Amino acid sequence: MSFTIGQYYLTPMLLMSVLFFASSCGSDGPFQPVGEAEEERIKDALDNRSFRQLLPSKDASPRKAVILDFFDGIRVWAQYSEKRHAVNEWEIAAQDYRVLKIGNTSRIGRGGHNPEFMLYLEVPTFTQQFPTACEDCVDVSGFSVSVRSPLDNNRISFKLNDPSRSLPSPFPLFESWTKFKEDEYFD
């Protein structure tokens, strides 16, 4: 695989832009990359799990739905439906992601502390099924997922970040902390 000089500098510049944007929005300090051990701990806690949120409910019309799954990287699937028919349906996927933290997270797992992390998707792809099928027709380079208390199953919550407001319906959605229902999978 070969890289041009522009590609070599684009990824770090994009990451720095995300860090700058996130630091200007964070109330507890700027987002920073975590160490390898901490990143592995967060990824292990999320690996092979799936979370969903349906608004207002599963059988409602209209309905907005989002699924976050951490099987083979990260995937965010979204759908807006009316009368049980998808009007908009798309997904963002990445084989890997980086974990950034905000403020001091040295007290992870100790009472009363809700550490906040941002999951920055590396080389995300966009695929739309409805209303018209397309691939990479929306720029999703700034999209990220924030997660609070990823090691605590009773307190884990998510926030979806689309700073460029480029995502189609049902977004904007879940811009504040939301507890997603975890799906149960059986072998």
PDB file of N, CA and C in Angstrom, residues 68-122:
ATOM      1  N   LEU A  68     -25.764   0.536  17.650  1.00  0.00           N
ATOM      2  CA  LEU A  68     -24.307   0.624  17.751  1.00  0.00           C
ATOM      3  C   LEU A  68     -23.817  -0.783  17.964  1.00  0.00           C
ATOM      4  N   ASP A  69     -22.981  -1.295  17.078  1.00  0.00           N
ATOM      5  CA  ASP A  69     -22.435  -2.619  17.360  1.00  0.00           C
ATOM      6  C   ASP A  69     -20.921  -2.608  17.242  1.00  0.00           C
ATOM      7  N   PHE A  70     -20.340  -3.439  18.095  1.00  0.00           N
ATOM      8  CA  PHE A  70     -18.890  -3.509  18.216  1.00  0.00           C
ATOM      9  C   PHE A  70     -18.392  -4.907  17.846  1.00  0.00           C
ATOM     10  N   PHE A  71     -19.007  -5.488  16.826  1.00  0.00           N
ATOM     11  CA  PHE A  71     -18.548  -6.750  16.250  1.00  0.00           C
ATOM     12  C   PHE A  71     -17.663  -6.367  15.067  1.00  0.00           C
ATOM     13  N   ASP A  72     -16.431  -6.803  15.069  1.00  0.00           N
ATOM     14  CA  ASP A  72     -15.534  -6.515  13.953  1.00  0.00           C
ATOM     15  C   ASP A  72     -15.385  -5.005  13.728  1.00  0.00           C
ATOM     16  N   GLY A  73     -14.942  -4.294  14.740  1.00  0.00           N
ATOM     17  CA  GLY A  73     -14.778  -2.848  14.649  1.00  0.00           C
ATOM     18  C   GLY A  73     -15.959  -2.143  15.272  1.00  0.00           C
ATOM     19  N   ILE A  74     -16.473  -1.146  14.576  1.00  0.00           N
ATOM     20  CA  ILE A  74     -17.614  -0.376  15.067  1.00  0.00           C
ATOM     21  C   ILE A  74     -18.543  -0.102  13.901  1.00  0.00           C
ATOM     22  N   ARG A  75     -19.840  -0.174  14.167  1.00  0.00           N
ATOM     23  CA  ARG A  75     -20.847   0.091  13.145  1.00  0.00           C
ATOM     24  C   ARG A  75     -21.989   0.858  13.777  1.00  0.00           C
ATOM     25  N   VAL A  76     -22.450   1.898  13.102  1.00  0.00           N
ATOM     26  CA  VAL A  76     -23.614   2.670  13.528  1.00  0.00           C
ATOM     27  C   VAL A  76     -24.637   2.564  12.408  1.00  0.00           C
ATOM     28  N   TRP A  77     -25.758   1.910  12.711  1.00  0.00           N
ATOM     29  CA  TRP A  77     -26.831   1.739  11.735  1.00  0.00           C
ATOM     30  C   TRP A  77     -27.976   2.637  12.168  1.00  0.00           C
ATOM     31  N   ALA A  78     -28.572   3.367  11.235  1.00  0.00           N
ATOM     32  CA  ALA A  78     -29.671   4.273  11.560  1.00  0.00           C
ATOM     33  C   ALA A  78     -30.803   4.107  10.558  1.00  0.00           C
ATOM     34  N   GLN A  79     -32.021   4.287  11.070  1.00  0.00           N
ATOM     35  CA  GLN A  79     -33.198   4.156  10.209  1.00  0.00           C
ATOM     36  C   GLN A  79     -34.306   5.083  10.688  1.00  0.00           C
ATOM     37  N   TYR A  80     -34.968   5.695   9.723  1.00  0.00           N
ATOM     38  CA  TYR A  80     -36.201   6.432   9.979  1.00  0.00           C
ATOM     39  C   TYR A  80     -37.275   5.695   9.195  1.00  0.00           C
ATOM     40  N   SER A  81     -38.352   5.277   9.874  1.00  0.00           N
ATOM     41  CA  SER A  81     -39.401   4.526   9.186  1.00  0.00           C
ATOM     42  C   SER A  81     -40.771   5.102   9.493  1.00  0.00           C
ATOM     43  N   GLU A  82     -41.665   4.896   8.555  1.00  0.00           N
ATOM     44  CA  GLU A  82     -43.073   5.273   8.696  1.00  0.00           C
ATOM     45  C   GLU A  82     -43.913   4.090   8.247  1.00  0.00           C
ATOM     46  N   LYS A  83     -44.922   3.763   9.027  1.00  0.00           N
ATOM     47  CA  LYS A  83     -45.835   2.653   8.707  1.00  0.00           C
ATOM     48  C   LYS A  83     -45.071   1.374   8.368  1.00  0.00           C
ATOM     49  N   ARG A  84     -44.055   1.078   9.171  1.00  0.00           N
ATOM     50  CA  ARG A  84     -43.238  -0.129   9.054  1.00  0.00           C
ATOM     51  C   ARG A  84     -42.416  -0.225   7.757  1.00  0.00           C
ATOM     52  N   HIS A  85     -42.234   0.909   7.094  1.00  0.00           N
ATOM     53  CA  HIS A  85     -41.424   0.948   5.879  1.00  0.00           C
ATOM     54  C   HIS A  85     -40.280   1.933   6.078  1.00  0.00           C
ATOM     55  N   ALA A  86     -39.063   1.513   5.729  1.00  0.00           N
ATOM     56  CA  ALA A  86     -37.900   2.381   5.858  1.00  0.00           C
ATOM     57  C   ALA A  86     -37.980   3.518   4.850  1.00  0.00           C
ATOM     58  N   VAL A  87     -37.839   4.734   5.353  1.00  0.00           N
ATOM     59  CA  VAL A  87     -37.783   5.918   4.502  1.00  0.00           C
ATOM     60  C   VAL A  87     -36.314   6.278   4.275  1.00  0.00           C
ATOM     61  N   ASN A  88     -35.549   6.269   5.355  1.00  0.00           N
ATOM     62  CA  ASN A  88     -34.103   6.479   5.307  1.00  0.00           C
ATOM     63  C   ASN A  88     -33.438   5.349   6.075  1.00  0.00           C
ATOM     64  N   GLU A  89     -32.379   4.794   5.513  1.00  0.00           N
ATOM     65  CA  GLU A  89     -31.633   3.741   6.196  1.00  0.00           C
ATOM     66  C   GLU A  89     -30.196   3.782   5.710  1.00  0.00           C
ATOM     67  N   TRP A  90     -29.268   3.821   6.658  1.00  0.00           N
ATOM     68  CA  TRP A  90     -27.861   3.914   6.299  1.00  0.00           C
ATOM     69  C   TRP A  90     -27.006   3.411   7.452  1.00  0.00           C
ATOM     70  N   GLU A  91     -25.691   3.256   7.188  1.00  0.00           N
ATOM     71  CA  GLU A  91     -24.775   2.873   8.247  1.00  0.00           C
ATOM     72  C   GLU A  91     -23.399   3.478   8.015  1.00  0.00           C
ATOM     73  N   ILE A  92     -22.713   3.686   9.117  1.00  0.00           N
ATOM     74  CA  ILE A  92     -21.310   4.088   9.123  1.00  0.00           C
ATOM     75  C   ILE A  92     -20.558   2.931   9.747  1.00  0.00           C
ATOM     76  N   ALA A  93     -19.453   2.533   9.149  1.00  0.00           N
ATOM     77  CA  ALA A  93     -18.675   1.414   9.691  1.00  0.00           C
ATOM     78  C   ALA A  93     -17.191   1.724   9.597  1.00  0.00           C
ATOM     79  N   ALA A  94     -16.440   1.168  10.532  1.00  0.00           N
ATOM     80  CA  ALA A  94     -14.979   1.276  10.518  1.00  0.00           C
ATOM     81  C   ALA A  94     -14.411   0.010  11.135  1.00  0.00           C
ATOM     82  N   GLN A  95     -13.339  -0.491  10.554  1.00  0.00           N
ATOM     83  CA  GLN A  95     -12.695  -1.693  11.074  1.00  0.00           C
ATOM     84  C   GLN A  95     -12.025  -1.448  12.421  1.00  0.00           C
ATOM     85  N   ASP A  96     -11.675  -0.193  12.687  1.00  0.00           N
ATOM     86  CA  ASP A  96     -11.011   0.121  13.944  1.00  0.00           C
ATOM     87  C   ASP A  96     -11.367   1.536  14.373  1.00  0.00           C
ATOM     88  N   TYR A  97     -11.079   1.843  15.620  1.00  0.00           N
ATOM     89  CA  TYR A  97     -11.316   3.173  16.159  1.00  0.00           C
ATOM     90  C   TYR A  97     -10.287   3.461  17.235  1.00  0.00           C
ATOM     91  N   ARG A  98     -10.054   4.747  17.437  1.00  0.00           N
ATOM     92  CA  ARG A  98      -9.154   5.216  18.488  1.00  0.00           C
ATOM     93  C   ARG A  98     -10.006   5.663  19.673  1.00  0.00           C
ATOM     94  N   VAL A  99      -9.454   5.538  20.843  1.00  0.00           N
ATOM     95  CA  VAL A  99     -10.155   5.961  22.054  1.00  0.00           C
ATOM     96  C   VAL A  99      -9.466   7.209  22.588  1.00  0.00           C
ATOM     97  N   LEU A 100     -10.231   8.273  22.726  1.00  0.00           N
ATOM     98  CA  LEU A 100      -9.758   9.524  23.311  1.00  0.00           C
ATOM     99  C   LEU A 100     -10.500   9.719  24.620  1.00  0.00           C
ATOM    100  N   LYS A 101      -9.896  10.443  25.568  1.00  0.00           N
ATOM    101  CA  LYS A 101     -10.561  10.684  26.844  1.00  0.00           C
ATOM    102  C   LYS A 101     -10.657  12.174  27.108  1.00  0.00           C
ATOM    103  N   ILE A 102     -11.572  12.519  27.971  1.00  0.00           N
ATOM    104  CA  ILE A 102     -11.695  13.905  28.389  1.00  0.00           C
ATOM    105  C   ILE A 102     -11.351  13.988  29.864  1.00  0.00           C
ATOM    106  N   GLY A 103     -10.558  14.973  30.203  1.00  0.00           N
ATOM    107  CA  GLY A 103     -10.215  15.195  31.594  1.00  0.00           C
ATOM    108  C   GLY A 103      -9.449  14.033  32.205  1.00  0.00           C
ATOM    109  N   ASN A 104      -9.528  13.920  33.525  1.00  0.00           N
ATOM    110  CA  ASN A 104      -8.808  12.895  34.274  1.00  0.00           C
ATOM    111  C   ASN A 104      -9.676  11.654  34.401  1.00  0.00           C
ATOM    112  N   THR A 105      -9.229  10.548  33.871  1.00  0.00           N
ATOM    113  CA  THR A 105      -9.989   9.292  33.971  1.00  0.00           C
ATOM    114  C   THR A 105      -9.267   8.285  34.849  1.00  0.00           C
ATOM    115  N   SER A 106      -8.406   8.760  35.737  1.00  0.00           N
ATOM    116  CA  SER A 106      -7.615   7.839  36.553  1.00  0.00           C
ATOM    117  C   SER A 106      -8.453   7.093  37.581  1.00  0.00           C
ATOM    118  N   ARG A 107      -9.698   7.529  37.810  1.00  0.00           N
ATOM    119  CA  ARG A 107     -10.545   6.884  38.809  1.00  0.00           C
ATOM    120  C   ARG A 107     -11.583   5.970  38.168  1.00  0.00           C
ATOM    121  N   ILE A 108     -11.292   5.397  37.010  1.00  0.00           N
ATOM    122  CA  ILE A 108     -12.229   4.519  36.330  1.00  0.00           C
ATOM    123  C   ILE A 108     -12.646   3.393  37.269  1.00  0.00           C
ATOM    124  N   GLY A 109     -13.949   3.168  37.349  1.00  0.00           N
ATOM    125  CA  GLY A 109     -14.471   2.057  38.131  1.00  0.00           C
ATOM    126  C   GLY A 109     -14.644   2.370  39.600  1.00  0.00           C
ATOM    127  N   ARG A 110     -14.267   3.555  40.043  1.00  0.00           N
ATOM    128  CA  ARG A 110     -14.456   3.918  41.440  1.00  0.00           C
ATOM    129  C   ARG A 110     -15.732   4.726  41.564  1.00  0.00           C
ATOM    130  N   GLY A 111     -16.404   4.595  42.656  1.00  0.00           N
ATOM    131  CA  GLY A 111     -17.729   5.187  42.857  1.00  0.00           C
ATOM    132  C   GLY A 111     -17.836   6.658  42.488  1.00  0.00           C
ATOM    133  N   GLY A 112     -18.957   7.004  41.865  1.00  0.00           N
ATOM    134  CA  GLY A 112     -19.304   8.383  41.594  1.00  0.00           C
ATOM    135  C   GLY A 112     -18.625   9.022  40.401  1.00  0.00           C
ATOM    136  N   HIS A 113     -17.818   8.318  39.679  1.00  0.00           N
ATOM    137  CA  HIS A 113     -17.092   8.925  38.567  1.00  0.00           C
ATOM    138  C   HIS A 113     -17.587   8.360  37.249  1.00  0.00           C
ATOM    139  N   ASN A 114     -17.959   9.236  36.328  1.00  0.00           N
ATOM    140  CA  ASN A 114     -18.434   8.832  35.005  1.00  0.00           C
ATOM    141  C   ASN A 114     -17.425   9.244  33.955  1.00  0.00           C
ATOM    142  N   PRO A 115     -16.394   8.447  33.715  1.00  0.00           N
ATOM    143  CA  PRO A 115     -15.413   8.850  32.714  1.00  0.00           C
ATOM    144  C   PRO A 115     -16.042   8.938  31.333  1.00  0.00           C
ATOM    145  N   GLU A 116     -15.586   9.923  30.565  1.00  0.00           N
ATOM    146  CA  GLU A 116     -16.111  10.150  29.219  1.00  0.00           C
ATOM    147  C   GLU A 116     -15.010   9.908  28.199  1.00  0.00           C
ATOM    148  N   PHE A 117     -15.356   9.118  27.187  1.00  0.00           N
ATOM    149  CA  PHE A 117     -14.419   8.797  26.121  1.00  0.00           C
ATOM    150  C   PHE A 117     -15.065   9.113  24.784  1.00  0.00           C
ATOM    151  N   MET A 118     -14.242   9.421  23.795  1.00  0.00           N
ATOM    152  CA  MET A 118     -14.728   9.605  22.441  1.00  0.00           C
ATOM    153  C   MET A 118     -14.115   8.506  21.587  1.00  0.00           C
ATOM    154  N   LEU A 119     -14.947   7.826  20.830  1.00  0.00           N
ATOM    155  CA  LEU A 119     -14.497   6.782  19.914  1.00  0.00           C
ATOM    156  C   LEU A 119     -14.411   7.421  18.529  1.00  0.00           C
ATOM    157  N   TYR A 120     -13.191   7.597  18.071  1.00  0.00           N
ATOM    158  CA  TYR A 120     -12.922   8.238  16.796  1.00  0.00           C
ATOM    159  C   TYR A 120     -12.713   7.160  15.743  1.00  0.00           C
ATOM    160  N   LEU A 121     -13.619   7.060  14.788  1.00  0.00           N
ATOM    161  CA  LEU A 121     -13.581   6.015  13.764  1.00  0.00           C
ATOM    162  C   LEU A 121     -12.437   6.254  12.793  1.00  0.00           C
ATOM    163  N   GLU A 122     -11.638   5.214  12.568  1.00  0.00           N
ATOM    164  CA  GLU A 122     -10.544   5.305  11.608  1.00  0.00           C
ATOM    165  C   GLU A 122     -11.027   4.806  10.250  1.00  0.00           C
TER     166      GLU A 122
END
